[in-house]
Short mmCIF file of C-alpha atoms and ligand atoms in Angstrom, two decimals:
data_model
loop_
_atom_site.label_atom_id
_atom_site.label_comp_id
_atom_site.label_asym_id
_atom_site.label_seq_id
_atom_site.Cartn_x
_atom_site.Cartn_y
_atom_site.Cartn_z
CA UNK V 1 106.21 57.67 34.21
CA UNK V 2 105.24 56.56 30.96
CA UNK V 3 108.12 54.17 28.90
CA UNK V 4 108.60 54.09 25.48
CA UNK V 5 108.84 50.68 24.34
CA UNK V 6 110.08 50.96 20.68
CA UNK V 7 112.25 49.97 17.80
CA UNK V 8 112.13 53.15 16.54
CA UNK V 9 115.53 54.70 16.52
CA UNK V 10 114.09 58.24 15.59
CA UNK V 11 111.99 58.90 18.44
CA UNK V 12 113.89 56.92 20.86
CA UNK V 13 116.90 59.68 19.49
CA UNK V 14 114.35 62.15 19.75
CA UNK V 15 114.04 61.73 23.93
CA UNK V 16 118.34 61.19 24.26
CA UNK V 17 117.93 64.97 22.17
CA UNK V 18 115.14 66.08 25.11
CA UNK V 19 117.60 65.40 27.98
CA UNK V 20 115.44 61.76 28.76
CA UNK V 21 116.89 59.07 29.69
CA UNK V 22 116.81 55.47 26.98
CA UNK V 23 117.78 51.59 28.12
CA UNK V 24 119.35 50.31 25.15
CA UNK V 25 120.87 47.25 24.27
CA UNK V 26 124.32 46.50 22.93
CA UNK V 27 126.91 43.72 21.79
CA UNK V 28 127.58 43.12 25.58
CA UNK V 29 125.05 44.40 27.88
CA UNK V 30 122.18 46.69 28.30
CA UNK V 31 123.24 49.97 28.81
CA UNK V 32 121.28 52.94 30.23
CA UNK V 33 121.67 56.26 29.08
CA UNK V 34 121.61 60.05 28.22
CA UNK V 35 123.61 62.89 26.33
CA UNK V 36 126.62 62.98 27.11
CA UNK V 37 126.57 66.45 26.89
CA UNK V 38 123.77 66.84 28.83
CA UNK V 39 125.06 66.70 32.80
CA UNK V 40 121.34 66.91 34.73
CA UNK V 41 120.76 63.88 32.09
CA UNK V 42 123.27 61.84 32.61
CA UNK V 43 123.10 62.45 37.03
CA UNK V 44 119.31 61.04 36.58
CA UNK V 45 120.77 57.52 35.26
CA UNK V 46 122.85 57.80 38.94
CA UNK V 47 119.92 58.15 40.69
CA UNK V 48 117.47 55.09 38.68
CA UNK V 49 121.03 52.85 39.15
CA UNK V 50 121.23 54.18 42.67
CA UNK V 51 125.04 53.97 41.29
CA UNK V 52 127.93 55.36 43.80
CA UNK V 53 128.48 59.31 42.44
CA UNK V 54 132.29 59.11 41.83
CA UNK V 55 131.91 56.13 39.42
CA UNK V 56 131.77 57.63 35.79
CA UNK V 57 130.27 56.21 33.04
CA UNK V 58 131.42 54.99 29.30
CA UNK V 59 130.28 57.33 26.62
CA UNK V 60 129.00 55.51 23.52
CA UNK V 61 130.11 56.45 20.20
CA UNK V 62 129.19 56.00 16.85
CA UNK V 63 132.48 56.23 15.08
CA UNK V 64 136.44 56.89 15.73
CA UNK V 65 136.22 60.30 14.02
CA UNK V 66 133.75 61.21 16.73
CA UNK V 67 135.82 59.93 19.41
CA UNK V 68 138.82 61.79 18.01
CA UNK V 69 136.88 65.40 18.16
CA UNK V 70 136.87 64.96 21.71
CA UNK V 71 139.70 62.88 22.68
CA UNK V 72 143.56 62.34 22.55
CA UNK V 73 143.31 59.01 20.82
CA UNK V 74 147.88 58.71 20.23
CA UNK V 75 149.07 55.65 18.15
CA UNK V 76 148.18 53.18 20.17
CA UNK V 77 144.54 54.18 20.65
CA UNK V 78 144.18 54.42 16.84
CA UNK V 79 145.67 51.14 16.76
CA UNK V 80 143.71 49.24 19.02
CA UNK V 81 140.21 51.01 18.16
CA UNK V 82 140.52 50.52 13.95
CA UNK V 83 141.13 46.82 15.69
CA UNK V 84 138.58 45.94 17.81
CA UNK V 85 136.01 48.83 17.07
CA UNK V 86 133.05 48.80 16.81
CA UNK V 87 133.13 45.88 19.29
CA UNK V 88 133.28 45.32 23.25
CA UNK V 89 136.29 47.25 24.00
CA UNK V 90 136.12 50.67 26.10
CA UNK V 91 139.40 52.57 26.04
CA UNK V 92 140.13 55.84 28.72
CA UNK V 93 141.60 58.50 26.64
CA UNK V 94 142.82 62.31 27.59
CA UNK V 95 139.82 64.64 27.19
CA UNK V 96 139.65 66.98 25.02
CA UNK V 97 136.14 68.79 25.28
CA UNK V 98 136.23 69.19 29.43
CA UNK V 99 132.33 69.81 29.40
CA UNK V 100 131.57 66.17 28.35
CA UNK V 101 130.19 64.57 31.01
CA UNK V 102 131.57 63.78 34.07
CA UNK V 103 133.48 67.20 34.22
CA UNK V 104 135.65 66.76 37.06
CA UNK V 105 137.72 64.46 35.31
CA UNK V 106 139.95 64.88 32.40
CA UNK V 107 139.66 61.44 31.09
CA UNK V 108 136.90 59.62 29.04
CA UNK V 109 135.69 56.12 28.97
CA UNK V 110 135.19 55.55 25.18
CA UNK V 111 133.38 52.64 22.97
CA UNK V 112 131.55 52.00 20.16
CA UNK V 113 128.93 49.20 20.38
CA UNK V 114 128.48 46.66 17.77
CA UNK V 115 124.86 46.61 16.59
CA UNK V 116 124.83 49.16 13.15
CA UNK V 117 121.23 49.60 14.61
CA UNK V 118 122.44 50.93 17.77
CA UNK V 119 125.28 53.28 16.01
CA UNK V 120 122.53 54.76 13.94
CA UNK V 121 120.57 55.93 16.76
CA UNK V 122 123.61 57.34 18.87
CA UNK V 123 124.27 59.15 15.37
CA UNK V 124 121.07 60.37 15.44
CA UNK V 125 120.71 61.62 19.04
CA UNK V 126 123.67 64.07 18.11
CA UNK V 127 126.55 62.97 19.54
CA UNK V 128 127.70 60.49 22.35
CA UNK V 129 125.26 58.84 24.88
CA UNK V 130 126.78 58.23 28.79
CA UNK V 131 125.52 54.80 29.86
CA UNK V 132 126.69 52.31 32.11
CA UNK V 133 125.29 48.65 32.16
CA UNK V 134 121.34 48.73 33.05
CA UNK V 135 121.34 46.93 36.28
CA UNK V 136 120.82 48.04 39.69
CA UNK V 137 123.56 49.00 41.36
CA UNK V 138 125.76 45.95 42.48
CA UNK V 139 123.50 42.97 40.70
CA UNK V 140 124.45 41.67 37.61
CA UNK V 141 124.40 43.73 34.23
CA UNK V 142 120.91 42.53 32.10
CA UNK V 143 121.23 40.76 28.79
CA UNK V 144 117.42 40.21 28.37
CA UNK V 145 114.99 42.47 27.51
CA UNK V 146 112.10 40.75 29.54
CA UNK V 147 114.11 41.36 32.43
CA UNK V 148 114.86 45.12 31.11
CA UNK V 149 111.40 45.87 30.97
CA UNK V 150 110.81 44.40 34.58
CA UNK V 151 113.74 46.42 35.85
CA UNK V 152 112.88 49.93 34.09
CA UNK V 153 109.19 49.99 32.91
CA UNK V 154 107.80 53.34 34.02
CA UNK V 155 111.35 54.43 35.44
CA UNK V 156 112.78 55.24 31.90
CA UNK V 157 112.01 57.28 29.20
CA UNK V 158 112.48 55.08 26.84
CA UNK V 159 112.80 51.39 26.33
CA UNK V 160 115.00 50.53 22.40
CA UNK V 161 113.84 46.73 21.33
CA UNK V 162 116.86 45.75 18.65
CA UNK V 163 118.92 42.84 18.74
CA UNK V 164 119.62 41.67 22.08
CA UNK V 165 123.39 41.48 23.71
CA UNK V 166 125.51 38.12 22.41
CA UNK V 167 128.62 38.44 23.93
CA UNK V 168 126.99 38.75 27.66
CA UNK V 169 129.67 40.50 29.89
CA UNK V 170 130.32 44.15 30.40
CA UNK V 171 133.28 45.39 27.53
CA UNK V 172 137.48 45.07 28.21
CA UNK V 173 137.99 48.66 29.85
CA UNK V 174 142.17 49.75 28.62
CA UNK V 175 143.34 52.89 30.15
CA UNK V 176 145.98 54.87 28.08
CA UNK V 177 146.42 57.49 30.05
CA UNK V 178 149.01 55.76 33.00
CA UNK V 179 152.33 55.46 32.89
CA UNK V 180 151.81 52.20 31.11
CA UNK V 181 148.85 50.91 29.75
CA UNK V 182 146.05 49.09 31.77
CA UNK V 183 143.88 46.36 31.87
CA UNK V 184 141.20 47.72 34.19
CA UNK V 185 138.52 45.48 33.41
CA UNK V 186 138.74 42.24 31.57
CA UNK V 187 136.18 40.95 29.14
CA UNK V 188 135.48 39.36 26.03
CA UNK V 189 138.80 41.05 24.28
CA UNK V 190 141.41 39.23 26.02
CA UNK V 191 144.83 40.27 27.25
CA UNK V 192 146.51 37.69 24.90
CA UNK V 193 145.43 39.46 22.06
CA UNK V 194 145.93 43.42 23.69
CA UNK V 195 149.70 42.19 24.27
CA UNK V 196 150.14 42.41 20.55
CA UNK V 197 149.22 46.05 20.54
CA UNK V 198 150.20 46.17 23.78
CA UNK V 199 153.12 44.82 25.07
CA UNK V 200 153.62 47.26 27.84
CA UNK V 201 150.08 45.94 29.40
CA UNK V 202 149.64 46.07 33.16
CA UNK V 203 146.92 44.44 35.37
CA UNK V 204 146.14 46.34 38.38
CA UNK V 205 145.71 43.75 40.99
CA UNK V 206 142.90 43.30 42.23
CA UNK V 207 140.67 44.20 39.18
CA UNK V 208 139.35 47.58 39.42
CA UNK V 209 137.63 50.16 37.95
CA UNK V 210 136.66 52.84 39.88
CA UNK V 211 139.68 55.84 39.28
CA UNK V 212 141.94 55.95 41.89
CA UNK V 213 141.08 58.81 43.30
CA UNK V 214 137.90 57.27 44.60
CA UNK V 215 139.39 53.94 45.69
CA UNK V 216 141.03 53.60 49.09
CA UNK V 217 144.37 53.46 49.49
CA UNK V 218 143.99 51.19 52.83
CA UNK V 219 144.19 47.50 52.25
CA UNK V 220 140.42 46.32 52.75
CA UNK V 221 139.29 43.03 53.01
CA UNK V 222 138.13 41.86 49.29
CA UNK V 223 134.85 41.97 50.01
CA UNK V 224 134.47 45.84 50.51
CA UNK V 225 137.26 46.39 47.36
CA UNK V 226 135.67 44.31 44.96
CA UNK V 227 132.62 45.68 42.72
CA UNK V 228 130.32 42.95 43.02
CA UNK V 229 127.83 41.46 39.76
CA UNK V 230 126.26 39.36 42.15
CA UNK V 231 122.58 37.68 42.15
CA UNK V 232 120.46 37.66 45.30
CA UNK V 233 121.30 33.74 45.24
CA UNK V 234 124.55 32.80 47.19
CA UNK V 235 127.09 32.11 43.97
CA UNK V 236 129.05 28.69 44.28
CA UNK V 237 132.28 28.00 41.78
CA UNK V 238 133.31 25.21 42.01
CA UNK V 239 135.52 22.78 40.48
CA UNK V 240 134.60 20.23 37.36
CA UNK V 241 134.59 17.09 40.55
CA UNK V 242 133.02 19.24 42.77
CA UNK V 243 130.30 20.32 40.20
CA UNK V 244 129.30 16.42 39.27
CA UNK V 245 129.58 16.03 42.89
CA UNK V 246 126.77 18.42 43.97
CA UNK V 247 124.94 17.41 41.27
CA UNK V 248 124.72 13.57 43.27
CA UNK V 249 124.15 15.01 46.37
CA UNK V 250 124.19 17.24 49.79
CA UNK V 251 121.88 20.14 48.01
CA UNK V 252 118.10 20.85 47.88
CA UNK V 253 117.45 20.34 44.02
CA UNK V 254 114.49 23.04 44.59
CA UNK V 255 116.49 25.32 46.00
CA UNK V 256 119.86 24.97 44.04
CA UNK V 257 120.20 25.91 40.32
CA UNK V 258 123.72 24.71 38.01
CA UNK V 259 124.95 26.23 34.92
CA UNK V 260 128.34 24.63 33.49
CA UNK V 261 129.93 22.07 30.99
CA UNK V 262 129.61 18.82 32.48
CA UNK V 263 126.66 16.86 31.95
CA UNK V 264 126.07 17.71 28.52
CA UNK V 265 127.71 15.05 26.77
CA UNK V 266 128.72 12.09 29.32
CA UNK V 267 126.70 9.82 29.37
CA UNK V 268 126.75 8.90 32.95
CA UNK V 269 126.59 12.22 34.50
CA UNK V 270 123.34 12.69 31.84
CA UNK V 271 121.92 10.08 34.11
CA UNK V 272 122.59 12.08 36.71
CA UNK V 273 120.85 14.90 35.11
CA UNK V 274 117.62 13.56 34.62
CA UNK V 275 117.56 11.50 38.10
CA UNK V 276 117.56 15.13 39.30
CA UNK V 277 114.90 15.93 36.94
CA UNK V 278 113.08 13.23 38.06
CA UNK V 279 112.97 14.71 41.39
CA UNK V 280 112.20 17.88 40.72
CA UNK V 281 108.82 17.29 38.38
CA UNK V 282 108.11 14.36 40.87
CA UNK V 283 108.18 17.56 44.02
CA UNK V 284 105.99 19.68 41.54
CA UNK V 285 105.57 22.87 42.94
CA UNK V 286 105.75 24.35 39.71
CA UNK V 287 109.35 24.44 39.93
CA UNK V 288 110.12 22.82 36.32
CA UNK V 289 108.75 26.07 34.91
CA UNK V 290 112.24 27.30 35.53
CA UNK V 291 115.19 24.88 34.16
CA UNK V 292 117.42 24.61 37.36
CA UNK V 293 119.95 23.66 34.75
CA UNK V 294 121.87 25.56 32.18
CA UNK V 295 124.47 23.42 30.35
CA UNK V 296 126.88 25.28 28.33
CA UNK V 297 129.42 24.01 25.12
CA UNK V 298 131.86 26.72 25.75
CA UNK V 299 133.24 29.96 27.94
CA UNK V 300 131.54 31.87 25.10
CA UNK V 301 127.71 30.14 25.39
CA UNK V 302 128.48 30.19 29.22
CA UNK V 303 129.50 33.62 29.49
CA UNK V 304 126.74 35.06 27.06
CA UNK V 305 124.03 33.17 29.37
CA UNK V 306 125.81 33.84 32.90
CA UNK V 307 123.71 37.53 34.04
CA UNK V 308 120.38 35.80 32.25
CA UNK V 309 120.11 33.05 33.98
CA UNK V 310 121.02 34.61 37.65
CA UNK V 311 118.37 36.87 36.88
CA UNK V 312 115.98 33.93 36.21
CA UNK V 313 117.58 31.99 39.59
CA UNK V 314 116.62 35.35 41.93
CA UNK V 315 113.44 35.11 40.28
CA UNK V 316 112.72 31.48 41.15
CA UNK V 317 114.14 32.45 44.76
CA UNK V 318 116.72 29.78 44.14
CA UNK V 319 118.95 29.92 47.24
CA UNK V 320 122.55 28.50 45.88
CA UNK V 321 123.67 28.72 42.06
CA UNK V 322 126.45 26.26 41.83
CA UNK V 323 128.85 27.48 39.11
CA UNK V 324 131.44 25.19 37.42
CA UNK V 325 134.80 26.48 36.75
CA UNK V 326 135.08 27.67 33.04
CA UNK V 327 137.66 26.22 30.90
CA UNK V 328 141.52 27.47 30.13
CA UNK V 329 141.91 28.90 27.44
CA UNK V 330 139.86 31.31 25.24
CA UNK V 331 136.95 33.08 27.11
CA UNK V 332 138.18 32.28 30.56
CA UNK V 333 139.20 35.59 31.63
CA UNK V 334 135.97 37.25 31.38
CA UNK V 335 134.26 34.63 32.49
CA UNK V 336 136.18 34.16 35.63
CA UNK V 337 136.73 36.88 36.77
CA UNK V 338 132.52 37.68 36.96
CA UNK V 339 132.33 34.64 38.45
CA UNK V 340 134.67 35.32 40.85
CA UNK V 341 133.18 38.50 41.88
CA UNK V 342 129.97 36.41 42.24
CA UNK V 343 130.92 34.31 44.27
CA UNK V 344 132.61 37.01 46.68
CA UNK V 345 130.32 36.48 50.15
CA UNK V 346 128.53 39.63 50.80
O1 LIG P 1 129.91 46.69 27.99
C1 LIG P 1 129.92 47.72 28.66
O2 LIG P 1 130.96 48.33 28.93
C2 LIG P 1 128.56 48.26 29.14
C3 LIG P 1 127.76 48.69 27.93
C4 LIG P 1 126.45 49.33 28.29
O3 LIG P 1 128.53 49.53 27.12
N1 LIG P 1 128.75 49.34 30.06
C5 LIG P 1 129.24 49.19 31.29
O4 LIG P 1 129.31 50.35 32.02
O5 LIG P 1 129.58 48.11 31.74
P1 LIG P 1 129.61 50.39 33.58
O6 LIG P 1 129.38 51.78 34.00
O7 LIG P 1 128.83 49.36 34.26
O8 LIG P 1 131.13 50.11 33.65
C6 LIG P 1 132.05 51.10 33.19
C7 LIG P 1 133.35 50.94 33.92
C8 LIG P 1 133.16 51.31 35.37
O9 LIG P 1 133.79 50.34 36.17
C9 LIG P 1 133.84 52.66 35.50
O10 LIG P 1 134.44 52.82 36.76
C10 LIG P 1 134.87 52.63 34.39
O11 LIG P 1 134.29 51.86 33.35
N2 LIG P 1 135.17 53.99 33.91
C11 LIG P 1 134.34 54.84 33.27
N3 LIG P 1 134.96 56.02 33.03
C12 LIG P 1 136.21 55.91 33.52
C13 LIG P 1 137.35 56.79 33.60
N4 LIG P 1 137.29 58.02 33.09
N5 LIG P 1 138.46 56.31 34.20
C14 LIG P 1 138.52 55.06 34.72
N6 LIG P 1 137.48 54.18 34.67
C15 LIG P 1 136.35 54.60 34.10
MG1 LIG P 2 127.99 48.04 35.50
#
C-alpha cells in the first residue's frame, strides 16, 4: 500500500473522509486513526495494531461543543475539560449518539489534542477521529516520526508530519460515569491537581483501563493483568544507588543502555560517564552511533524521551535498559507508573 507522507491537513482529511486510515501525531503520542463514525474504519486500525477487540479507542475532538453533541458532559465534565482542554486529558462520558464507534458500549473515551494544527484537520475530516496510540500492540506508544514511518510505511493510508509529541506519555484517562469518579490511567495531568475538581477521585488498584466487562474478575498474577508499554529490551528501575552502581560495574556496557538523572551534574559520577564512554568507542563496533546514555534534568525531559529512546535501545538490540527511579514530586506519576509497567517481566 502506498502512504501518504504529508503536512497537508486537507488531503490527509480528505482519506479520514474516504474511510482510510491516518497516523497522526499529538501533544502526547502518535495516534492512529479513522472516523469515528465510520465502524469498518476504525476495526482496520485493530487489525494494523493487532490490538485485543474489546479494548476501545479515544475519539479525538476538535472542540467541547463537539464533544457535547454527542455526549453527557454534567458539571464536572464541563469543569474539568474548559480546564485542561485542549490538552492530554481523555475523559469517559455517557453516550449520546450510540452509532459512534465502538457501538456496544454506551460510553465514550473523549479528548482534544493540543496541536491547533492537529484540531484543524480533525475539523476538517468532519467530525471525531477513533485512534489509539500508534504502536504495536503491547510495545511502547511512538513519539518520533522516524520511528512512525518505520512502523507504518505502506501499512497506512496516510502518514501527517506536524509538530511532534512533547509531553511523551499516553493522556490521564477520568471516567465519570462510576459511582465516583476514576483515575483509570495516570499521565501528565496529575491526581493532585484532578482532586481540586475532583475530590471524590478514586484509583482503581491496579491501574487499568480496559472496561470491566473485559477484565477478569479472578485475581491474576500482575503480569497477565497489567497492559504492558514494554521494549523488546528487559526494563531495569532501579534506585538513584543502584543506578550509579551499575553504571561502575557488573553490566556489558554494549549491551546495557541508561536513561536517568544522575550523572549529569556530579562531577564524580561524570567521570564515571565517560570511563564508560571510553570503553565503548575503545570496543568500536559501531556501537557509539547510538548514545547508550540518556541523561535527563527532570520527570518532564525524562518522561517526554522515555518511548523514544526504548525504541532506539530495541533497535541497537540493547539487551538491559537500566532505568533510574524518577523523582517525587511533579511528573512522577506518569512517569512511574510506565516505568513500572516496563519493567513488569514478561
Ligand atoms: O494520549 C493518548 O491518550 C493517545 C493519543 C493518541 O491520544 N491515545 C491512547 O490511546 O493512548 P490508547 O488506545 O492507547 O489508550 C486509550 C485507553 C485504553 O486503555 C482504553 O482501554 C481506554 O483508554 N478507553 C477507551 N475507551 C474507553 C471506555 N469507553 N471506557 C473505559 N476505558 C476506555
Ligand atoms: Mg496504547
Amino acid at each position: 500500500m502506498k502512504t501518504l507522507i504529508s503536512s497537508d491537513v486537507r488531503l490527509l482529511a480528505n482519506l479520514i473522509q474516504e474511510g482510510k486510515v491516518v497516523v497522526f501525531p499529538t501533544e502526547t503520542v502518535y495516534g492512529i486513526g479513522a472516523s469515528t463514525k465510520n465502524e469498518v474504519a476504525c476495526l482496520r486500525v485493530y487489525e494494523i495494531k493487532g490490538r485485543p477487540k474489546d479494548n476501545p479507542l479515544i475519539a479525538h475532538f476538535h472542540s467541547i461543543e463537539e464533544i457535547e453533541k454527542v455526549c453527557v458532559l454534567g458539571e464536572l465534565g464541563r469543569k474539568l475539560l474548559e480546564k485542561y482542554a485542549p490538552g492530554p486529558l481523555t475523559l469517559i462520558l455517557p453516550k449520546k449518539d450510540k452509532f459512534l464507534f465502538p457501538k456496544e458500549l454506551d460510553t465514550l473515551a473523549v479528548r482534544i489534542p493540543k496541536n491547533p494544527v492537529i484540531r484543524e484537520w480533525i475539523k476538517l475530516s468532519g467530525g471525531a477521529i477513533s485512534a489509539p496510540s500508534a504502536n504495536l500492540s503491547g510495545r511502547p506508544s511512538l513519539t518520533k516520526l522516524a520511528d512512525v514511518v518505520r512502523y507504518f510505511d505502506g501499512k497506512v493510508d496516510g502518514i501527517l508530519i506536524a509538530e511532534e509529541p512533547s509531553y511523551g506519555i499516553e493522556s490521564t484517562v477520568v471516567s465519570l460515569v462510576g459511582e465516583h469518579p476514576a483515575l483509570l490511567r495516570p499521565g501528565s495531568i496529575e491526581s493532585k491537581e484532578l482532586k481540586i475538581i475532583l475530590p471524590e477521585l478514586v484509583f482503581p488498584n491496579p491501574f487499568e483501563t480496559l472496561p470491566v466487562e473485559s477484565v477478569s474478575h479472578v485475581p491474576l498474577s500482575p503480569g497477565t493483568k497489567y497492559k504492558h508499554y514494554a521494549p523488546s529490551a528487559q526494563v531495569l528501575l532501579v534506585s538513584t544507588d543502584e543506578f550509579v552502581q551499575s553504571l561502575k560495574a557488573g553490566f556489558d556496557p554494549k549491551a546495557t543502555a541508561w536513561i536517568g538523572f544522575s550523572l549529569s551534574s556530579n562531577e564524580e559520577k561524570g567521570k564515571v560517564l565517560s570511563e564508560r564512554k571510553d570503553v565503548l568507542s575503545k570496543e568500536g563496533e559501531g556501537s557509539l552511533e547510538f548514545d547508550h546514555f540518556s541523561f535527563v534534568s527532570t520527570n518532564e525531559e525524562y518522561t517526554s524521551k522515555l518511548y523514544a529512546f526504548f525504541e532506539a535501545c530495541d533497535l541497537a538490540k540493547v539487551q538491559t535498559i537500566i532505568c533510574e527511579t524518577p523523582k517525587p514530586g511533579k511528573g512522577w506519576e506518569g512517569l512511574i507508573n510506565r516505568l513500572e509497567k516496563a519493567s513488569l517481566r514478561k
